[in-house]
JSON list of C-alpha atoms in Angstrom, two decimals:
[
{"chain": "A", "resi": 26, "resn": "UNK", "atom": "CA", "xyz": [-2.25, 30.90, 17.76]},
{"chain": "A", "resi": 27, "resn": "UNK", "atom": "CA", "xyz": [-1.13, 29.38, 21.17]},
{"chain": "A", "resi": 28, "resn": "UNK", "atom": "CA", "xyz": [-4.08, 27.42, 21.62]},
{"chain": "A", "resi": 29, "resn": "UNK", "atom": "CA", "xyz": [-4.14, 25.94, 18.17]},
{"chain": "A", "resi": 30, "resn": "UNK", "atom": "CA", "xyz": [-0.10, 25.53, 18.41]},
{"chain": "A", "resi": 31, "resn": "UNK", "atom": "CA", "xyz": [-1.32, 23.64, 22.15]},
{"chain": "A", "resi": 32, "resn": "UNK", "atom": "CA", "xyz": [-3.45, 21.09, 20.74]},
{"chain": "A", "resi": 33, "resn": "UNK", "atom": "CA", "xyz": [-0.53, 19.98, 18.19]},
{"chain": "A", "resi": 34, "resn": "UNK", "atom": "CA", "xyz": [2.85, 20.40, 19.93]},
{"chain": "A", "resi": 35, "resn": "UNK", "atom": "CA", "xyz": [2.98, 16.69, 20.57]},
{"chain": "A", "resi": 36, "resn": "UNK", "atom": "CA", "xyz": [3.61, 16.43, 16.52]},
{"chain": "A", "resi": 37, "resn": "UNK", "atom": "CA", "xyz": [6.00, 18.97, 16.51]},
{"chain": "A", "resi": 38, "resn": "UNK", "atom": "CA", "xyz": [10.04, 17.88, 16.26]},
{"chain": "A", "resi": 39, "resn": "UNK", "atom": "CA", "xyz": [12.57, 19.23, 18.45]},
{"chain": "A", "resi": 40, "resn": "UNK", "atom": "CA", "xyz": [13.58, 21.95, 16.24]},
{"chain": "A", "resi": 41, "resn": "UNK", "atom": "CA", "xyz": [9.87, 23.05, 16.48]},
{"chain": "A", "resi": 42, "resn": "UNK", "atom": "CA", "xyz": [9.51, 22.63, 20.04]},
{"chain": "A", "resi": 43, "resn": "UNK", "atom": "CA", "xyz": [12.34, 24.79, 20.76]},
{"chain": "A", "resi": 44, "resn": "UNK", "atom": "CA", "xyz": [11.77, 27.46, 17.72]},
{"chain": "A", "resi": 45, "resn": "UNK", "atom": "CA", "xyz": [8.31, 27.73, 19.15]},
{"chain": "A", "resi": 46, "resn": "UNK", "atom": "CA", "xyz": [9.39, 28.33, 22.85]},
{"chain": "A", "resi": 47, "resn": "UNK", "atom": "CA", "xyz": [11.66, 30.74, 21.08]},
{"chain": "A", "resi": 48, "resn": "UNK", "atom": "CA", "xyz": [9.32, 32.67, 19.48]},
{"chain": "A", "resi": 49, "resn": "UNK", "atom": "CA", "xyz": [7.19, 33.69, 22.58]},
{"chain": "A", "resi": 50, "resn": "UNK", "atom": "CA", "xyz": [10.51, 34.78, 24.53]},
{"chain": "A", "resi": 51, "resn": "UNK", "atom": "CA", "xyz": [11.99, 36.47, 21.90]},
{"chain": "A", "resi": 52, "resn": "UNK", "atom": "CA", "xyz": [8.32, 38.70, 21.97]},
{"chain": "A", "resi": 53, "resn": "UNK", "atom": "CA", "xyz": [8.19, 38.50, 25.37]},
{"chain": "A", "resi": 54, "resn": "UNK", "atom": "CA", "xyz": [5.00, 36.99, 25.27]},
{"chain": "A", "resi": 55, "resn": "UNK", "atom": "CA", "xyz": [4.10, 34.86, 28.36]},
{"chain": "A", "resi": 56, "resn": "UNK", "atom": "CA", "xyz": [1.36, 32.19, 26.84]},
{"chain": "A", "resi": 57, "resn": "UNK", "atom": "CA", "xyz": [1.31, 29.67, 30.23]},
{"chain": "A", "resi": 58, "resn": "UNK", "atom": "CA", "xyz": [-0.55, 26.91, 28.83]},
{"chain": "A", "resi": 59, "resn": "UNK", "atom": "CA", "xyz": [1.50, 27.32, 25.85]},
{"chain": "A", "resi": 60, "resn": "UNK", "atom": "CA", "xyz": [4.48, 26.65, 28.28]},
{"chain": "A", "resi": 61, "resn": "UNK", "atom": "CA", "xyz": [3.67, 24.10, 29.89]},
{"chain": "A", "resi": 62, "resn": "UNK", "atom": "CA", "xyz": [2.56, 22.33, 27.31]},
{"chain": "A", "resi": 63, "resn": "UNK", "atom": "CA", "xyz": [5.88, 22.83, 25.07]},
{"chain": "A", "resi": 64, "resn": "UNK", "atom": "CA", "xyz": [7.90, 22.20, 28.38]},
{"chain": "A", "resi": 65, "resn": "UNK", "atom": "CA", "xyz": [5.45, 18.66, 29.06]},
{"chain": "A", "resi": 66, "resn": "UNK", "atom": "CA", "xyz": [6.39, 17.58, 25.22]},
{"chain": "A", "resi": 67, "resn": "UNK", "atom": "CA", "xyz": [9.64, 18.58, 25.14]},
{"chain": "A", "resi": 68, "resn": "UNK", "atom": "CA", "xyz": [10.49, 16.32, 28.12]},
{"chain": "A", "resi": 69, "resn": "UNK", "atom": "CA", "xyz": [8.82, 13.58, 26.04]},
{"chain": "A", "resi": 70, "resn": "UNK", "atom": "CA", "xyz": [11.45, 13.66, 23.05]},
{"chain": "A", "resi": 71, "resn": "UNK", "atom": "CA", "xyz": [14.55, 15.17, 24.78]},
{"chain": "A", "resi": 72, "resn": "UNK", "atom": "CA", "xyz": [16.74, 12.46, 23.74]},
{"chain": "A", "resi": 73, "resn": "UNK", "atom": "CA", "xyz": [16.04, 13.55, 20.40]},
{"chain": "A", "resi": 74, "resn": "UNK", "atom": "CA", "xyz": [17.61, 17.61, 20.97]},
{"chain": "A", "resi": 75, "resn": "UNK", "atom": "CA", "xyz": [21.19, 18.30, 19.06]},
{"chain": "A", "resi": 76, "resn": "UNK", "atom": "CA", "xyz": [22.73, 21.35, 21.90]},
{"chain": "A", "resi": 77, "resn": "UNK", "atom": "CA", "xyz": [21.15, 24.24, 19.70]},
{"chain": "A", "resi": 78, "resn": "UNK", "atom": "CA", "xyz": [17.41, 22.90, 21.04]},
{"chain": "A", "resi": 79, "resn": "UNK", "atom": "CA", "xyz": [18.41, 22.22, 23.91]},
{"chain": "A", "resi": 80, "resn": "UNK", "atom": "CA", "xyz": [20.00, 25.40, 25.07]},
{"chain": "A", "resi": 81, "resn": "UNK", "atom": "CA", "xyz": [17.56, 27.69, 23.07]},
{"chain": "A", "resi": 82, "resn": "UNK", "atom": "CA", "xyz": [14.90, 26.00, 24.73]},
{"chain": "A", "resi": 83, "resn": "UNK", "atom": "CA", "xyz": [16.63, 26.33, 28.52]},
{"chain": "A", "resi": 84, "resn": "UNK", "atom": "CA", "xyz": [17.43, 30.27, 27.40]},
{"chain": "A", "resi": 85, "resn": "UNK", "atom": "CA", "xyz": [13.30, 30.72, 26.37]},
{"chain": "A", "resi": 86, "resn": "UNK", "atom": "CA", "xyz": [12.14, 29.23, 29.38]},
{"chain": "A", "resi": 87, "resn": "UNK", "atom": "CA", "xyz": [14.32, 31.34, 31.57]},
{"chain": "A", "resi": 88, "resn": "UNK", "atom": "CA", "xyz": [13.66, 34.52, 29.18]},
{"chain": "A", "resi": 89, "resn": "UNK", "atom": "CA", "xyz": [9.93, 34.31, 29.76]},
{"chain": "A", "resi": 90, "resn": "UNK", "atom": "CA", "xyz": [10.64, 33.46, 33.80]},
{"chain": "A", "resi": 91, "resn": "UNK", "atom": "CA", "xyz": [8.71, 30.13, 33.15]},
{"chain": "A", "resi": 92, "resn": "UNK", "atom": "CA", "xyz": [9.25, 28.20, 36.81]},
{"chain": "A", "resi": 93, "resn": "UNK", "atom": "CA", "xyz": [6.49, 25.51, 36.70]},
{"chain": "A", "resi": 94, "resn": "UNK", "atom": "CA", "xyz": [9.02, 23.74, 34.43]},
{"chain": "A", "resi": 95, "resn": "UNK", "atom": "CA", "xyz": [11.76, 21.97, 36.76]},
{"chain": "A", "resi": 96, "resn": "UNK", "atom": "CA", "xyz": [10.78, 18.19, 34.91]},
{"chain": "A", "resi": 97, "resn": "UNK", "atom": "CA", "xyz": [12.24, 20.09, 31.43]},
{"chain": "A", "resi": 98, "resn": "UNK", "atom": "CA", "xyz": [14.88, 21.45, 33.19]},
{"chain": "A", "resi": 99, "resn": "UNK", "atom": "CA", "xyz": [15.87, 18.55, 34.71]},
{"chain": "A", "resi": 100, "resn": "UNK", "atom": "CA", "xyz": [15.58, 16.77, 31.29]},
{"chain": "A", "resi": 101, "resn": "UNK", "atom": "CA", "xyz": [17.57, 19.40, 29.79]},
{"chain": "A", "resi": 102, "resn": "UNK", "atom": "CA", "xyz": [20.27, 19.33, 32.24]},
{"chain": "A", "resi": 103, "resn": "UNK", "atom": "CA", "xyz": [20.92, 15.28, 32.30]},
{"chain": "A", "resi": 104, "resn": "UNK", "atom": "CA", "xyz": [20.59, 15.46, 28.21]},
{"chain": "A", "resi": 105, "resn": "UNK", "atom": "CA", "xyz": [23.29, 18.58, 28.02]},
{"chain": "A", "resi": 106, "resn": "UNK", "atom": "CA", "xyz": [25.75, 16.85, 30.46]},
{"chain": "A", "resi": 107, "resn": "UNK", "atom": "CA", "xyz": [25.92, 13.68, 27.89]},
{"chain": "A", "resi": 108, "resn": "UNK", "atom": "CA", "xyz": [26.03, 16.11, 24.55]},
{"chain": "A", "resi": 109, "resn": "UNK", "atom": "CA", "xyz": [28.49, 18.30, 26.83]},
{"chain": "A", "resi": 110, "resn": "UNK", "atom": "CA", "xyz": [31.05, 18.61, 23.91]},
{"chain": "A", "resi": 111, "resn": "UNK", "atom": "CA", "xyz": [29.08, 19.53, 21.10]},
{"chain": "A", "resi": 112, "resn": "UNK", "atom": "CA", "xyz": [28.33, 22.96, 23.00]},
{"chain": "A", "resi": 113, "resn": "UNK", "atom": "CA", "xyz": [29.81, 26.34, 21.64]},
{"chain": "A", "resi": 114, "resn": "UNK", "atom": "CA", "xyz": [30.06, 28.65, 24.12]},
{"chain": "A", "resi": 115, "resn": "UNK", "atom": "CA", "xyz": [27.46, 30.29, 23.63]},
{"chain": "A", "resi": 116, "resn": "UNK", "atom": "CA", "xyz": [25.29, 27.06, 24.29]},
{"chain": "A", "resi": 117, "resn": "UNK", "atom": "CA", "xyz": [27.57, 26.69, 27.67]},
{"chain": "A", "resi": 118, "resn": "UNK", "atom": "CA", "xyz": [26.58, 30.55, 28.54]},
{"chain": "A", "resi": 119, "resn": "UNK", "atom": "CA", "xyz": [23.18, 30.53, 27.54]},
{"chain": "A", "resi": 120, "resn": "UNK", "atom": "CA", "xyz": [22.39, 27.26, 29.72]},
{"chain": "A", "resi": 121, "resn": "UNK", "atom": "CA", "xyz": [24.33, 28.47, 32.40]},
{"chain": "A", "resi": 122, "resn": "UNK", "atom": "CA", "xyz": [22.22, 31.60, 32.07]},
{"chain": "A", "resi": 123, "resn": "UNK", "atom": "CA", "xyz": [18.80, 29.80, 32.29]},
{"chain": "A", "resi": 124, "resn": "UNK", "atom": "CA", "xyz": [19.85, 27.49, 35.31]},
{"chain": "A", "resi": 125, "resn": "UNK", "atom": "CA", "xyz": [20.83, 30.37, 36.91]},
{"chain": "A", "resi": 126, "resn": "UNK", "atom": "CA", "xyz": [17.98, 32.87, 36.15]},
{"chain": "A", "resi": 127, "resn": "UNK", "atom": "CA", "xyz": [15.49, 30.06, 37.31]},
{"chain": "A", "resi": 128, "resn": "UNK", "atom": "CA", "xyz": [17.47, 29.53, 40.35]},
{"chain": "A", "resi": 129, "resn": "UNK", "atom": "CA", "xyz": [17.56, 25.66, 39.18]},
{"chain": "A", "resi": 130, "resn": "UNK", "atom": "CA", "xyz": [20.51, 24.43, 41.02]},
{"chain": "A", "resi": 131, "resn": "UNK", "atom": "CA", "xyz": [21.69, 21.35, 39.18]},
{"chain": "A", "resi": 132, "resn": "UNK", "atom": "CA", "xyz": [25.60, 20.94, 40.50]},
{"chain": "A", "resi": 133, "resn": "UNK", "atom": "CA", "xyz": [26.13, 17.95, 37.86]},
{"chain": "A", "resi": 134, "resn": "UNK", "atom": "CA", "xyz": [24.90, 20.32, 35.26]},
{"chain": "A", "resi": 135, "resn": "UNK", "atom": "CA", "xyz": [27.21, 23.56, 36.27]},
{"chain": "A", "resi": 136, "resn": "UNK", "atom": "CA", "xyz": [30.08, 21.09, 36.77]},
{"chain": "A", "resi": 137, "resn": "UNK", "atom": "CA", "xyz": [30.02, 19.71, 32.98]},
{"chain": "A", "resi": 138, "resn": "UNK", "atom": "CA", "xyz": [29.58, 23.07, 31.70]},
{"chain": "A", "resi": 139, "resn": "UNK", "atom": "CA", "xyz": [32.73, 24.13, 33.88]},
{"chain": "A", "resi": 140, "resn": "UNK", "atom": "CA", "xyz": [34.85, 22.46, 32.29]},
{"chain": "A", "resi": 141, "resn": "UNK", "atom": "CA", "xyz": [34.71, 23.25, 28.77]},
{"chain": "A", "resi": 142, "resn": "UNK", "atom": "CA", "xyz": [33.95, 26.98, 29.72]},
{"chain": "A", "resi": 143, "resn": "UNK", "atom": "CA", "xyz": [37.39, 27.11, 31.21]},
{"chain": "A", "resi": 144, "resn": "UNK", "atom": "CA", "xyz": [39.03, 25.96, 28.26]},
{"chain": "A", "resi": 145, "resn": "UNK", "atom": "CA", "xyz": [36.89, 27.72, 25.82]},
{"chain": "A", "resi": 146, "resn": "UNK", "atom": "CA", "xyz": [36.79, 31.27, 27.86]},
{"chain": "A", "resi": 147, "resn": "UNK", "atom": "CA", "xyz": [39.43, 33.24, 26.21]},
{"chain": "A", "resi": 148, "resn": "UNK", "atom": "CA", "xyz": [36.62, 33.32, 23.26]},
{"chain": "A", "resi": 149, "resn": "UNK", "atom": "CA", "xyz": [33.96, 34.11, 25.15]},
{"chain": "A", "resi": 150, "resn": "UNK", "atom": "CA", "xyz": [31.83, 37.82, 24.25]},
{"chain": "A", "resi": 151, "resn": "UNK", "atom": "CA", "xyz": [29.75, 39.67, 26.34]},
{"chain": "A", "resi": 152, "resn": "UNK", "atom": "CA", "xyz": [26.27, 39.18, 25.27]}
]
């Protein structure tokens, strides 16, 4: 399945890009290539992820411990920080989950997410 899924991620929307990253963390099933290929055409269309793809995709990548991935993270972070109040907070905590997870210090990134944490954090839940 991964190597057929490979060969046409590049067709794939967002949603599928992310649901598909998804899918292998949520069966904690490490598929490299897979990965990196999701993560390469992800980066591609990242202008083109609403929050939900954005952090789900951050949150799989950090699930499955996926580190050769700092260009998508990167992408992520500088396309989160612009869509910054659109997130729930359980978009803020599950990016600021996968930053941290993947040790991917991005100040900018932790800074926007500050802010609307404080304000939203008397309805944050322990996950």
């Amino acid at each position: 399945i991964a190597s057929s899924a490979r060969d046409t991620l590049y067709a794939y929307n967002p949603q599928e890009l992310s649901n598909t990253a998804w899918s292998y963390a949520a069966l904690a099933v490490t598929h490299t290539p897979l990965m990196e290929a999701i993560s390469a055409a992800a980066s591609a269309r990242i202008s083109e992820f609403d929050v939900q793809w954005l952090s789900t995709s951050a949150w799989a990548f950090a699930l499955l411990r996926c580190r050769n991935t700092g260009h998508l993270l990167k992408a992520i972070a500088e396309e989160s920080r612009g869509k910054m109040a659109a997130f729930d907070t359980r978009h803020l905590a599950n990016t600021a989950w996968a930053f941290a997870v993947l040790n991917e210090l991005h100040p900018p990134l932790m800074e926007a997410i500050s802010a609307p944490a404080r304000a939203k954090i008397a309805r944050f839940r322990p996950q």
